[in-house]
Amino acid sequence: MRLRAATLVKFPAKVDCNSPAHWDGDRLYLFNSAPEPWRSSGKSVFDLGQAVLTRYQNKANGGRWIEATYKDDDGTLYGWYHNEPHPVCPAREALTAPRIGAALSHDNGGTWQDLGFVLEAPADSLFCETENHYFAGGNGDFCVNLDSRKEYFYFFIGTYHRDSSEQGVAVARVPYTERQNPAGKPRKWYRGQWSEPGAGGHVTPIFPVKTDWNHKDADAFWGASVHWNSHLNLEAGRYLHQLQQRPGRSRRLERTPKDPGSRRDCAGPRHGAWMVSAGGGHRRRAPRDRQVGRSHRAAVRPRSIGLGDRFFQTRRAGRVT
């Protein structure tokens, strides 16, 4: 992939995770979370209006970052969120262990009905003595993609288990038919099978860590963001964020991780940045945050912007060759 300079586009709200988008008619809806989810809309990503805070119908322990959405044929919008409860380690209250929940909306994400948690790490997988300043365990930092046959939603999740053999990017799936009642339905990929439950189950990462997340010099993929590239005609592991920005890889969703089919490298950004994502231009192709062509725009949140500032995402145009 080649990068070239492009006009700067600022997202209307703070960004601290993937920023999903969907179309309803000729209107694009975008979600930015940090951690509260804000929604903006417009004729395209270049014409977004002021962001408005969205709301859940219930309260929860910790923020709920909307990381992925899917607009169903009947108009229902399904969303999945990253939640960070506190405290999980009484002696170190700053640490958390993320978990993943599901929600749905009937007003394009203005209000959300929480459907409960669907993916959590095993209860005994916390490591409160970790040298990590954020996570003592958990499942989070993810994306969700529906396969082309509309059989399963696939979750590409970051796993922060105390055991490094279960750290990295792992995969889980839930039947499309269970989208309105997903709690207890997902299965995780473990040792060659979809054998482990979504809540408390073990994983076999498809991208294992190089250096344990619990070490100061952790080296691991995280924050998967996958899209369909119509030019390459394959599912691209588009920007697996990593401390050293190593290339991601691609695989078709219909195949099991044991049988990935043909693969091509999809290089990530060369310079330090996070929350990288891809998107289209003016023309309507749904869903925009999960489908691109030969030329697309990559959104990058600069490292120099701190959590207390107003985030923006710089845009560079990428061309697949």
PDB file of C-alpha atoms in Angstrom:
ATOM      1  CA  MET A   1       0.000   0.000   0.000  1.00  0.00           C
ATOM      2  CA  ARG A   2       1.292   3.445  -0.903  1.00  0.00           C
ATOM      3  CA  LEU A   3       0.452   6.569   1.064  1.00  0.00           C
ATOM      4  CA  ARG A   4       0.170  10.070  -0.333  1.00  0.00           C
ATOM      5  CA  ALA A   5      -0.784  13.378   1.233  1.00  0.00           C
ATOM      6  CA  ALA A   6      -4.458  14.324   1.321  1.00  0.00           C
ATOM      7  CA  THR A   7      -6.638  17.123   2.656  1.00  0.00           C
ATOM      8  CA  LEU A   8      -6.952  17.078   6.441  1.00  0.00           C
ATOM      9  CA  VAL A   9     -10.337  15.941   7.718  1.00  0.00           C
ATOM     10  CA  LYS A  10     -11.169  16.355  11.397  1.00  0.00           C
ATOM     11  CA  PHE A  11     -13.624  14.046  13.071  1.00  0.00           C
ATOM     12  CA  PRO A  12     -16.241  15.956  15.088  1.00  0.00           C
ATOM     13  CA  ALA A  13     -15.582  14.223  18.437  1.00  0.00           C
ATOM     14  CA  LYS A  14     -12.851  12.591  20.491  1.00  0.00           C
ATOM     15  CA  VAL A  15     -11.460   9.281  19.233  1.00  0.00           C
ATOM     16  CA  ASP A  16     -10.116   6.467  21.426  1.00  0.00           C
ATOM     17  CA  CYS A  17     -11.167   3.354  19.498  1.00  0.00           C
ATOM     18  CA  ASN A  18     -12.387   2.228  16.085  1.00  0.00           C
ATOM     19  CA  SER A  19     -14.893   4.680  14.574  1.00  0.00           C
ATOM     20  CA  PRO A  20     -17.660   2.696  12.849  1.00  0.00           C
ATOM     21  CA  ALA A  21     -19.925   4.230  10.220  1.00  0.00           C
ATOM     22  CA  HIS A  22     -23.057   3.221   8.338  1.00  0.00           C
ATOM     23  CA  TRP A  23     -25.429   4.648   5.746  1.00  0.00           C
ATOM     24  CA  ASP A  24     -29.164   5.215   6.036  1.00  0.00           C
ATOM     25  CA  GLY A  25     -30.424   6.340   2.648  1.00  0.00           C
ATOM     26  CA  ASP A  26     -28.079   9.095   1.500  1.00  0.00           C
ATOM     27  CA  ARG A  27     -26.922  10.003   5.003  1.00  0.00           C
ATOM     28  CA  LEU A  28     -23.714   8.752   6.620  1.00  0.00           C
ATOM     29  CA  TYR A  29     -23.629   8.192  10.385  1.00  0.00           C
ATOM     30  CA  LEU A  30     -20.281   8.077  12.218  1.00  0.00           C
ATOM     31  CA  PHE A  31     -19.509   7.130  15.829  1.00  0.00           C
ATOM     32  CA  ASN A  32     -16.491   8.367  17.803  1.00  0.00           C
ATOM     33  CA  SER A  33     -15.932   7.208  21.397  1.00  0.00           C
ATOM     34  CA  ALA A  34     -13.572   8.286  24.189  1.00  0.00           C
ATOM     35  CA  PRO A  35     -15.217   6.612  26.097  1.00  0.00           C
ATOM     36  CA  GLU A  36     -18.729   8.044  25.617  1.00  0.00           C
ATOM     37  CA  PRO A  37     -20.007   7.421  22.074  1.00  0.00           C
ATOM     38  CA  TRP A  38     -20.774  10.528  20.044  1.00  0.00           C
ATOM     39  CA  ARG A  39     -22.683  10.438  16.749  1.00  0.00           C
ATOM     40  CA  SER A  40     -22.327  12.759  13.789  1.00  0.00           C
ATOM     41  CA  SER A  41     -23.893  12.580  10.337  1.00  0.00           C
ATOM     42  CA  GLY A  42     -23.732  14.170   6.925  1.00  0.00           C
ATOM     43  CA  LYS A  43     -23.674  13.601   3.181  1.00  0.00           C
ATOM     44  CA  SER A  44     -20.191  12.073   3.457  1.00  0.00           C
ATOM     45  CA  VAL A  45     -17.213  11.892   5.814  1.00  0.00           C
ATOM     46  CA  PHE A  46     -16.235  15.315   4.440  1.00  0.00           C
ATOM     47  CA  ASP A  47     -19.537  16.920   5.450  1.00  0.00           C
ATOM     48  CA  LEU A  48     -20.192  15.721   8.982  1.00  0.00           C
ATOM     49  CA  GLY A  49     -22.225  17.929  11.290  1.00  0.00           C
ATOM     50  CA  GLN A  50     -21.775  18.568  14.984  1.00  0.00           C
ATOM     51  CA  ALA A  51     -21.424  15.437  17.106  1.00  0.00           C
ATOM     52  CA  VAL A  52     -24.193  14.620  19.597  1.00  0.00           C
ATOM     53  CA  LEU A  53     -23.754  12.431  22.673  1.00  0.00           C
ATOM     54  CA  THR A  54     -25.632   9.128  22.365  1.00  0.00           C
ATOM     55  CA  ARG A  55     -27.227   7.399  25.331  1.00  0.00           C
ATOM     56  CA  TYR A  56     -27.782   3.879  26.674  1.00  0.00           C
ATOM     57  CA  GLN A  57     -31.049   2.980  28.374  1.00  0.00           C
ATOM     58  CA  ASN A  58     -29.171   1.647  31.423  1.00  0.00           C
ATOM     59  CA  LYS A  59     -26.120   2.415  33.557  1.00  0.00           C
ATOM     60  CA  ALA A  60     -22.928   0.344  33.586  1.00  0.00           C
ATOM     61  CA  ASN A  61     -19.687   0.059  35.519  1.00  0.00           C
ATOM     62  CA  GLY A  62     -17.209   1.843  33.248  1.00  0.00           C
ATOM     63  CA  GLY A  63     -17.351   3.484  29.847  1.00  0.00           C
ATOM     64  CA  ARG A  64     -18.811   1.817  26.762  1.00  0.00           C
ATOM     65  CA  TRP A  65     -16.847   2.619  23.597  1.00  0.00           C
ATOM     66  CA  ILE A  66     -18.840   1.760  20.436  1.00  0.00           C
ATOM     67  CA  GLU A  67     -16.288  -0.074  18.262  1.00  0.00           C
ATOM     68  CA  ALA A  68     -18.461  -1.688  15.578  1.00  0.00           C
ATOM     69  CA  THR A  69     -21.926  -1.351  14.055  1.00  0.00           C
ATOM     70  CA  TYR A  70     -24.105  -3.182  11.541  1.00  0.00           C
ATOM     71  CA  LYS A  71     -27.236  -1.749   9.885  1.00  0.00           C
ATOM     72  CA  ASP A  72     -29.737  -4.569   9.323  1.00  0.00           C
ATOM     73  CA  ASP A  73     -32.190  -4.793   6.424  1.00  0.00           C
ATOM     74  CA  ASP A  74     -35.144  -3.948   8.690  1.00  0.00           C
ATOM     75  CA  GLY A  75     -33.477  -0.700   9.808  1.00  0.00           C
ATOM     76  CA  THR A  76     -32.240  -1.938  13.186  1.00  0.00           C
ATOM     77  CA  LEU A  77     -28.714  -0.821  14.003  1.00  0.00           C
ATOM     78  CA  TYR A  78     -26.621  -3.305  15.970  1.00  0.00           C
ATOM     79  CA  GLY A  79     -23.602  -2.111  17.897  1.00  0.00           C
ATOM     80  CA  TRP A  80     -20.844  -3.682  19.949  1.00  0.00           C
ATOM     81  CA  TYR A  81     -18.965  -1.885  22.687  1.00  0.00           C
ATOM     82  CA  HIS A  82     -15.701  -2.148  24.656  1.00  0.00           C
ATOM     83  CA  ASN A  83     -16.345  -1.775  28.396  1.00  0.00           C
ATOM     84  CA  GLU A  84     -13.739  -1.091  31.099  1.00  0.00           C
ATOM     85  CA  PRO A  85     -15.017  -1.884  34.613  1.00  0.00           C
ATOM     86  CA  HIS A  86     -13.281  -0.647  37.770  1.00  0.00           C
ATOM     87  CA  PRO A  87     -11.846  -1.804  40.032  1.00  0.00           C
ATOM     88  CA  VAL A  88     -10.667  -5.266  39.047  1.00  0.00           C
ATOM     89  CA  CYS A  89      -7.509  -5.133  41.181  1.00  0.00           C
ATOM     90  CA  PRO A  90      -8.284  -3.532  44.595  1.00  0.00           C
ATOM     91  CA  ALA A  91      -4.637  -2.610  45.222  1.00  0.00           C
ATOM     92  CA  ARG A  92      -4.275  -1.003  41.787  1.00  0.00           C
ATOM     93  CA  GLU A  93      -7.541   0.727  41.016  1.00  0.00           C
ATOM     94  CA  ALA A  94      -6.280   2.232  37.736  1.00  0.00           C
ATOM     95  CA  LEU A  95      -6.120  -1.205  36.144  1.00  0.00           C
ATOM     96  CA  THR A  96      -9.078  -2.690  34.309  1.00  0.00           C
ATOM     97  CA  ALA A  97      -9.977  -5.824  32.336  1.00  0.00           C
ATOM     98  CA  PRO A  98     -12.103  -4.957  29.294  1.00  0.00           C
ATOM     99  CA  ARG A  99     -15.070  -6.955  28.113  1.00  0.00           C
ATOM    100  CA  ILE A 100     -17.278  -6.744  25.035  1.00  0.00           C
ATOM    101  CA  GLY A 101     -21.011  -6.092  24.995  1.00  0.00           C
ATOM    102  CA  ALA A 102     -23.777  -5.832  22.408  1.00  0.00           C
ATOM    103  CA  ALA A 103     -26.516  -3.246  21.886  1.00  0.00           C
ATOM    104  CA  LEU A 104     -29.173  -2.288  19.369  1.00  0.00           C
ATOM    105  CA  SER A 105     -30.804   0.946  18.284  1.00  0.00           C
ATOM    106  CA  HIS A 106     -33.929   1.915  16.375  1.00  0.00           C
ATOM    107  CA  ASP A 107     -32.881   5.535  15.764  1.00  0.00           C
ATOM    108  CA  ASN A 108     -29.507   5.130  14.018  1.00  0.00           C
ATOM    109  CA  GLY A 109     -27.579   5.024  17.270  1.00  0.00           C
ATOM    110  CA  GLY A 110     -29.076   8.026  19.026  1.00  0.00           C
ATOM    111  CA  THR A 111     -30.172   5.760  21.863  1.00  0.00           C
ATOM    112  CA  TRP A 112     -29.006   2.237  22.629  1.00  0.00           C
ATOM    113  CA  GLN A 113     -30.644  -0.793  24.232  1.00  0.00           C
ATOM    114  CA  ASP A 114     -27.930  -2.769  25.999  1.00  0.00           C
ATOM    115  CA  LEU A 115     -28.104  -6.503  25.185  1.00  0.00           C
ATOM    116  CA  GLY A 116     -25.494  -7.529  27.748  1.00  0.00           C
ATOM    117  CA  PHE A 117     -21.922  -8.789  27.656  1.00  0.00           C
ATOM    118  CA  VAL A 118     -20.970 -11.337  25.020  1.00  0.00           C
ATOM    119  CA  LEU A 119     -17.178 -11.775  25.272  1.00  0.00           C
ATOM    120  CA  GLU A 120     -15.164 -11.929  28.494  1.00  0.00           C
ATOM    121  CA  ALA A 121     -11.849 -13.457  29.548  1.00  0.00           C
ATOM    122  CA  PRO A 122     -11.699 -16.338  32.063  1.00  0.00           C
ATOM    123  CA  ALA A 123     -12.227 -15.196  35.636  1.00  0.00           C
ATOM    124  CA  ASP A 124      -8.844 -16.581  36.717  1.00  0.00           C
ATOM    125  CA  SER A 125      -6.897 -14.839  33.937  1.00  0.00           C
ATOM    126  CA  LEU A 126      -6.255 -11.529  35.735  1.00  0.00           C
ATOM    127  CA  PHE A 127      -2.667 -10.593  36.569  1.00  0.00           C
ATOM    128  CA  CYS A 128      -2.710  -7.642  38.978  1.00  0.00           C
ATOM    129  CA  GLU A 129       1.098  -7.631  39.244  1.00  0.00           C
ATOM    130  CA  THR A 130       1.382  -6.720  35.563  1.00  0.00           C
ATOM    131  CA  GLU A 131       3.784  -4.013  34.395  1.00  0.00           C
ATOM    132  CA  ASN A 132       1.070  -2.845  32.007  1.00  0.00           C
ATOM    133  CA  HIS A 133      -0.418   0.480  33.129  1.00  0.00           C
ATOM    134  CA  TYR A 134      -3.895  -0.170  31.721  1.00  0.00           C
ATOM    135  CA  PHE A 135      -4.999  -3.807  31.563  1.00  0.00           C
ATOM    136  CA  ALA A 136      -4.676  -6.675  34.028  1.00  0.00           C
ATOM    137  CA  GLY A 137      -6.567  -8.983  31.672  1.00  0.00           C
ATOM    138  CA  GLY A 138      -9.703  -9.005  29.568  1.00  0.00           C
ATOM    139  CA  ASN A 139     -11.025  -9.080  25.998  1.00  0.00           C
ATOM    140  CA  GLY A 140     -11.489  -5.846  24.045  1.00  0.00           C
ATOM    141  CA  ASP A 141     -10.123  -3.500  21.327  1.00  0.00           C
ATOM    142  CA  PHE A 142     -11.970  -5.229  18.506  1.00  0.00           C
ATOM    143  CA  CYS A 143     -13.904  -5.084  15.266  1.00  0.00           C
ATOM    144  CA  VAL A 144     -16.900  -7.079  14.006  1.00  0.00           C
ATOM    145  CA  ASN A 145     -17.608  -8.318  10.457  1.00  0.00           C
ATOM    146  CA  LEU A 146     -20.558 -10.244   9.033  1.00  0.00           C
ATOM    147  CA  ASP A 147     -19.612 -12.959   6.562  1.00  0.00           C
ATOM    148  CA  SER A 148     -20.900 -12.791   2.982  1.00  0.00           C
ATOM    149  CA  ARG A 149     -23.473 -15.556   3.569  1.00  0.00           C
ATOM    150  CA  LYS A 150     -24.903 -13.743   6.614  1.00  0.00           C
ATOM    151  CA  GLU A 151     -24.318 -16.755   8.829  1.00  0.00           C
ATOM    152  CA  TYR A 152     -21.967 -15.371  11.501  1.00  0.00           C
ATOM    153  CA  PHE A 153     -20.682 -12.133  12.937  1.00  0.00           C
ATOM    154  CA  TYR A 154     -16.918 -12.533  13.427  1.00  0.00           C
ATOM    155  CA  PHE A 155     -15.159 -10.692  16.269  1.00  0.00           C
ATOM    156  CA  PHE A 156     -11.424  -9.942  15.987  1.00  0.00           C
ATOM    157  CA  ILE A 157     -10.504  -9.195  19.593  1.00  0.00           C
ATOM    158  CA  GLY A 158      -7.504  -8.152  21.647  1.00  0.00           C
ATOM    159  CA  THR A 159      -6.833 -10.641  24.453  1.00  0.00           C
ATOM    160  CA  TYR A 160      -4.860  -9.736  27.594  1.00  0.00           C
ATOM    161  CA  HIS A 161      -4.769 -13.049  29.470  1.00  0.00           C
ATOM    162  CA  ARG A 162      -2.160 -13.520  32.229  1.00  0.00           C
ATOM    163  CA  ASP A 163      -0.725 -16.395  30.181  1.00  0.00           C
ATOM    164  CA  SER A 164       1.121 -15.121  27.101  1.00  0.00           C
ATOM    165  CA  SER A 165      -0.039 -18.156  25.086  1.00  0.00           C
ATOM    166  CA  GLU A 166      -3.526 -16.590  25.114  1.00  0.00           C
ATOM    167  CA  GLN A 167      -2.425 -13.033  24.324  1.00  0.00           C
ATOM    168  CA  GLY A 168      -2.698 -11.322  20.954  1.00  0.00           C
ATOM    169  CA  VAL A 169      -5.541 -11.086  18.441  1.00  0.00           C
ATOM    170  CA  ALA A 170      -8.103 -13.890  18.685  1.00  0.00           C
ATOM    171  CA  VAL A 171     -11.376 -14.689  16.905  1.00  0.00           C
ATOM    172  CA  ALA A 172     -14.893 -15.390  18.116  1.00  0.00           C
ATOM    173  CA  ARG A 173     -18.181 -15.650  16.274  1.00  0.00           C
ATOM    174  CA  VAL A 174     -21.914 -15.535  16.965  1.00  0.00           C
ATOM    175  CA  PRO A 175     -24.721 -16.667  14.630  1.00  0.00           C
ATOM    176  CA  TYR A 176     -26.439 -13.874  12.717  1.00  0.00           C
ATOM    177  CA  THR A 177     -29.770 -15.342  13.819  1.00  0.00           C
ATOM    178  CA  GLU A 178     -28.877 -14.593  17.465  1.00  0.00           C
ATOM    179  CA  ARG A 179     -28.227 -10.893  16.895  1.00  0.00           C
ATOM    180  CA  GLN A 180     -31.136  -9.750  19.080  1.00  0.00           C
ATOM    181  CA  ASN A 181     -30.337 -12.154  21.915  1.00  0.00           C
ATOM    182  CA  PRO A 182     -26.555 -12.682  21.727  1.00  0.00           C
ATOM    183  CA  ALA A 183     -25.618 -13.214  25.382  1.00  0.00           C
ATOM    184  CA  GLY A 184     -24.251 -16.708  25.868  1.00  0.00           C
ATOM    185  CA  LYS A 185     -24.234 -17.450  22.128  1.00  0.00           C
ATOM    186  CA  PRO A 186     -20.682 -16.594  20.856  1.00  0.00           C
ATOM    187  CA  ARG A 187     -17.975 -19.243  20.570  1.00  0.00           C
ATOM    188  CA  LYS A 188     -14.232 -18.615  20.629  1.00  0.00           C
ATOM    189  CA  TRP A 189     -11.639 -20.227  18.366  1.00  0.00           C
ATOM    190  CA  TYR A 190      -9.500 -22.536  20.505  1.00  0.00           C
ATOM    191  CA  ARG A 191      -7.147 -25.312  19.413  1.00  0.00           C
ATOM    192  CA  GLY A 192      -8.642 -25.666  15.963  1.00  0.00           C
ATOM    193  CA  GLN A 193     -12.317 -25.508  16.868  1.00  0.00           C
ATOM    194  CA  TRP A 194     -15.096 -23.083  17.815  1.00  0.00           C
ATOM    195  CA  SER A 195     -15.187 -24.853  21.146  1.00  0.00           C
ATOM    196  CA  GLU A 196     -14.975 -22.223  23.901  1.00  0.00           C
ATOM    197  CA  PRO A 197     -17.807 -20.027  25.226  1.00  0.00           C
ATOM    198  CA  GLY A 198     -17.688 -16.287  24.614  1.00  0.00           C
ATOM    199  CA  ALA A 199     -17.978 -15.530  28.341  1.00  0.00           C
ATOM    200  CA  GLY A 200     -14.982 -16.960  30.188  1.00  0.00           C
ATOM    201  CA  GLY A 201     -13.695 -19.136  27.360  1.00  0.00           C
ATOM    202  CA  HIS A 202     -10.089 -19.689  26.290  1.00  0.00           C
ATOM    203  CA  VAL A 203      -8.597 -18.646  22.938  1.00  0.00           C
ATOM    204  CA  THR A 204      -5.881 -19.598  20.502  1.00  0.00           C
ATOM    205  CA  PRO A 205      -4.704 -16.269  19.044  1.00  0.00           C
ATOM    206  CA  ILE A 206      -4.359 -16.020  15.268  1.00  0.00           C
ATOM    207  CA  PHE A 207      -1.735 -13.328  15.909  1.00  0.00           C
ATOM    208  CA  PRO A 208       0.141 -14.303  19.104  1.00  0.00           C
ATOM    209  CA  VAL A 209       2.192 -11.775  21.039  1.00  0.00           C
ATOM    210  CA  LYS A 210       5.919 -11.546  20.459  1.00  0.00           C
ATOM    211  CA  THR A 211       6.616 -10.239  23.973  1.00  0.00           C
ATOM    212  CA  ASP A 212       4.212 -10.687  26.917  1.00  0.00           C
ATOM    213  CA  TRP A 213       1.691  -7.849  27.422  1.00  0.00           C
ATOM    214  CA  ASN A 214       2.603  -7.904  31.119  1.00  0.00           C
ATOM    215  CA  HIS A 215       6.197  -6.826  30.439  1.00  0.00           C
ATOM    216  CA  LYS A 216       7.423  -3.269  30.066  1.00  0.00           C
ATOM    217  CA  ASP A 217       8.666  -4.050  26.545  1.00  0.00           C
ATOM    218  CA  ALA A 218       5.408  -5.650  25.370  1.00  0.00           C
ATOM    219  CA  ASP A 219       5.270  -6.300  21.625  1.00  0.00           C
ATOM    220  CA  ALA A 220       1.838  -7.397  20.422  1.00  0.00           C
ATOM    221  CA  PHE A 221      -0.891  -6.835  17.868  1.00  0.00           C
ATOM    222  CA  TRP A 222      -4.039  -5.171  19.193  1.00  0.00           C
ATOM    223  CA  GLY A 223      -7.038  -3.142  18.033  1.00  0.00           C
ATOM    224  CA  ALA A 224      -7.921  -5.154  14.926  1.00  0.00           C
ATOM    225  CA  SER A 225      -9.740  -3.287  12.169  1.00  0.00           C
ATOM    226  CA  VAL A 226     -10.775  -5.487   9.236  1.00  0.00           C
ATOM    227  CA  HIS A 227     -12.389  -4.539   5.909  1.00  0.00           C
ATOM    228  CA  TRP A 228     -13.296  -6.013   2.550  1.00  0.00           C
ATOM    229  CA  ASN A 229     -11.096  -4.730  -0.259  1.00  0.00           C
ATOM    230  CA  SER A 230     -13.081  -4.932  -3.506  1.00  0.00           C
ATOM    231  CA  HIS A 231      -9.955  -4.285  -5.605  1.00  0.00           C
ATOM    232  CA  LEU A 232      -8.006  -7.181  -4.083  1.00  0.00           C
ATOM    233  CA  ASN A 233     -11.239  -9.198  -3.729  1.00  0.00           C
ATOM    234  CA  LEU A 234     -10.301 -10.368  -0.253  1.00  0.00           C
ATOM    235  CA  GLU A 235     -10.861  -9.623   3.406  1.00  0.00           C
ATOM    236  CA  ALA A 236      -7.932  -7.549   4.641  1.00  0.00           C
ATOM    237  CA  GLY A 237      -6.638  -7.520   8.194  1.00  0.00           C
ATOM    238  CA  ARG A 238      -6.388  -3.910   7.455  1.00  0.00           C
ATOM    239  CA  TYR A 239      -4.635  -2.198  10.306  1.00  0.00           C
ATOM    240  CA  LEU A 240      -3.748  -4.412  13.231  1.00  0.00           C
ATOM    241  CA  HIS A 241      -2.283  -1.788  15.527  1.00  0.00           C
ATOM    242  CA  GLN A 242       0.942  -2.873  17.131  1.00  0.00           C
ATOM    243  CA  LEU A 243       3.638  -1.245  19.183  1.00  0.00           C
ATOM    244  CA  GLN A 244       6.146  -1.790  16.389  1.00  0.00           C
ATOM    245  CA  GLN A 245       3.597  -1.383  13.562  1.00  0.00           C
ATOM    246  CA  ARG A 246       4.216  -4.768  11.955  1.00  0.00           C
ATOM    247  CA  PRO A 247       2.211  -5.714   8.851  1.00  0.00           C
ATOM    248  CA  GLY A 248      -1.195  -7.296   9.234  1.00  0.00           C
ATOM    249  CA  ARG A 249      -2.407 -10.184   7.125  1.00  0.00           C
ATOM    250  CA  SER A 250      -5.592 -11.058   5.304  1.00  0.00           C
ATOM    251  CA  ARG A 251      -7.976 -13.997   5.324  1.00  0.00           C
ATOM    252  CA  ARG A 252     -11.475 -14.745   4.079  1.00  0.00           C
ATOM    253  CA  LEU A 253     -14.046 -14.822   6.873  1.00  0.00           C
ATOM    254  CA  GLU A 254     -15.867 -17.915   5.601  1.00  0.00           C
ATOM    255  CA  ARG A 255     -12.771 -20.055   6.171  1.00  0.00           C
ATOM    256  CA  THR A 256     -11.669 -21.263   9.573  1.00  0.00           C
ATOM    257  CA  PRO A 257      -8.361 -19.929  10.946  1.00  0.00           C
ATOM    258  CA  LYS A 258      -6.942 -23.401  10.303  1.00  0.00           C
ATOM    259  CA  ASP A 259      -7.728 -23.043   6.579  1.00  0.00           C
ATOM    260  CA  PRO A 260      -7.181 -19.382   5.751  1.00  0.00           C
ATOM    261  CA  GLY A 261      -6.803 -19.757   1.994  1.00  0.00           C
ATOM    262  CA  SER A 262      -4.556 -17.436   0.025  1.00  0.00           C
ATOM    263  CA  ARG A 263      -3.069 -14.567   2.026  1.00  0.00           C
ATOM    264  CA  ARG A 264      -1.427 -11.270   1.220  1.00  0.00           C
ATOM    265  CA  ASP A 265       0.367  -8.827   3.453  1.00  0.00           C
ATOM    266  CA  CYS A 266      -1.362  -5.530   4.141  1.00  0.00           C
ATOM    267  CA  ALA A 267       1.257  -3.179   5.523  1.00  0.00           C
ATOM    268  CA  GLY A 268       0.370  -0.916   8.427  1.00  0.00           C
ATOM    269  CA  PRO A 269       1.626   2.649   8.963  1.00  0.00           C
ATOM    270  CA  ARG A 270       5.360   3.129   9.222  1.00  0.00           C
ATOM    271  CA  HIS A 271       5.305   5.787  11.887  1.00  0.00           C
ATOM    272  CA  GLY A 272       3.897   5.664  15.411  1.00  0.00           C
ATOM    273  CA  ALA A 273       0.155   6.224  15.510  1.00  0.00           C
ATOM    274  CA  TRP A 274      -2.912   4.394  16.729  1.00  0.00           C
ATOM    275  CA  MET A 275      -6.600   3.976  16.020  1.00  0.00           C
ATOM    276  CA  VAL A 276      -5.914   3.588  12.317  1.00  0.00           C
ATOM    277  CA  SER A 277      -8.899   2.896  10.081  1.00  0.00           C
ATOM    278  CA  ALA A 278      -9.889   2.994   6.422  1.00  0.00           C
ATOM    279  CA  GLY A 279     -12.840   4.564   4.696  1.00  0.00           C
ATOM    280  CA  GLY A 280     -14.199   5.702   1.376  1.00  0.00           C
ATOM    281  CA  GLY A 281     -14.897   9.036  -0.212  1.00  0.00           C
ATOM    282  CA  HIS A 282     -18.117  10.665  -1.380  1.00  0.00           C
ATOM    283  CA  ARG A 283     -19.792   7.735  -3.108  1.00  0.00           C
ATOM    284  CA  ARG A 284     -22.186   5.608  -1.104  1.00  0.00           C
ATOM    285  CA  ARG A 285     -21.092   2.004  -0.598  1.00  0.00           C
ATOM    286  CA  ALA A 286     -22.339   0.352   2.566  1.00  0.00           C
ATOM    287  CA  PRO A 287     -20.877  -0.373   5.007  1.00  0.00           C
ATOM    288  CA  ARG A 288     -18.235   2.301   4.458  1.00  0.00           C
ATOM    289  CA  ASP A 289     -15.941   1.479   7.378  1.00  0.00           C
ATOM    290  CA  ARG A 290     -15.683  -2.173   6.276  1.00  0.00           C
ATOM    291  CA  GLN A 291     -15.417  -1.870   2.477  1.00  0.00           C
ATOM    292  CA  VAL A 292     -12.877  -0.013   0.352  1.00  0.00           C
ATOM    293  CA  GLY A 293     -11.541  -0.129  -3.183  1.00  0.00           C
ATOM    294  CA  ARG A 294      -8.169   0.432  -4.805  1.00  0.00           C
ATOM    295  CA  SER A 295      -7.966   3.977  -3.460  1.00  0.00           C
ATOM    296  CA  HIS A 296      -9.200   4.794   0.029  1.00  0.00           C
ATOM    297  CA  ARG A 297      -8.503   7.119   2.901  1.00  0.00           C
ATOM    298  CA  ALA A 298      -6.683   6.025   6.060  1.00  0.00           C
ATOM    299  CA  ALA A 299      -7.581   7.813   9.303  1.00  0.00           C
ATOM    300  CA  VAL A 300      -4.782   8.076  11.846  1.00  0.00           C
ATOM    301  CA  ARG A 301      -4.882   9.556  15.329  1.00  0.00           C
ATOM    302  CA  PRO A 302      -1.479  11.180  15.935  1.00  0.00           C
ATOM    303  CA  ARG A 303       0.495  10.089  18.966  1.00  0.00           C
ATOM    304  CA  SER A 304       1.164  13.707  19.863  1.00  0.00           C
ATOM    305  CA  ILE A 305      -2.476  14.311  20.819  1.00  0.00           C
ATOM    306  CA  GLY A 306      -3.097  13.494  24.479  1.00  0.00           C
ATOM    307  CA  LEU A 307      -6.179  12.054  26.138  1.00  0.00           C
ATOM    308  CA  GLY A 308      -7.121  15.442  27.535  1.00  0.00           C
ATOM    309  CA  ASP A 309      -7.166  17.165  24.156  1.00  0.00           C
ATOM    310  CA  ARG A 310      -9.684  17.258  21.369  1.00  0.00           C
ATOM    311  CA  PHE A 311      -8.729  14.387  19.114  1.00  0.00           C
ATOM    312  CA  PHE A 312      -8.707  14.591  15.389  1.00  0.00           C
ATOM    313  CA  GLN A 313      -7.779  12.091  12.756  1.00  0.00           C
ATOM    314  CA  THR A 314      -5.481  13.081   9.945  1.00  0.00           C
ATOM    315  CA  ARG A 315      -6.286  11.598   6.585  1.00  0.00           C
ATOM    316  CA  ARG A 316      -3.895  10.072   4.124  1.00  0.00           C
ATOM    317  CA  ALA A 317      -5.009   8.522   0.877  1.00  0.00           C
ATOM    318  CA  GLY A 318      -3.813   4.963   0.414  1.00  0.00           C
ATOM    319  CA  ARG A 319      -3.591   3.205  -2.925  1.00  0.00           C
ATOM    320  CA  VAL A 320      -3.378  -0.572  -3.081  1.00  0.00           C
ATOM    321  CA  THR A 321      -0.918  -1.818  -5.678  1.00  0.00           C
TER     322      THR A 321
END
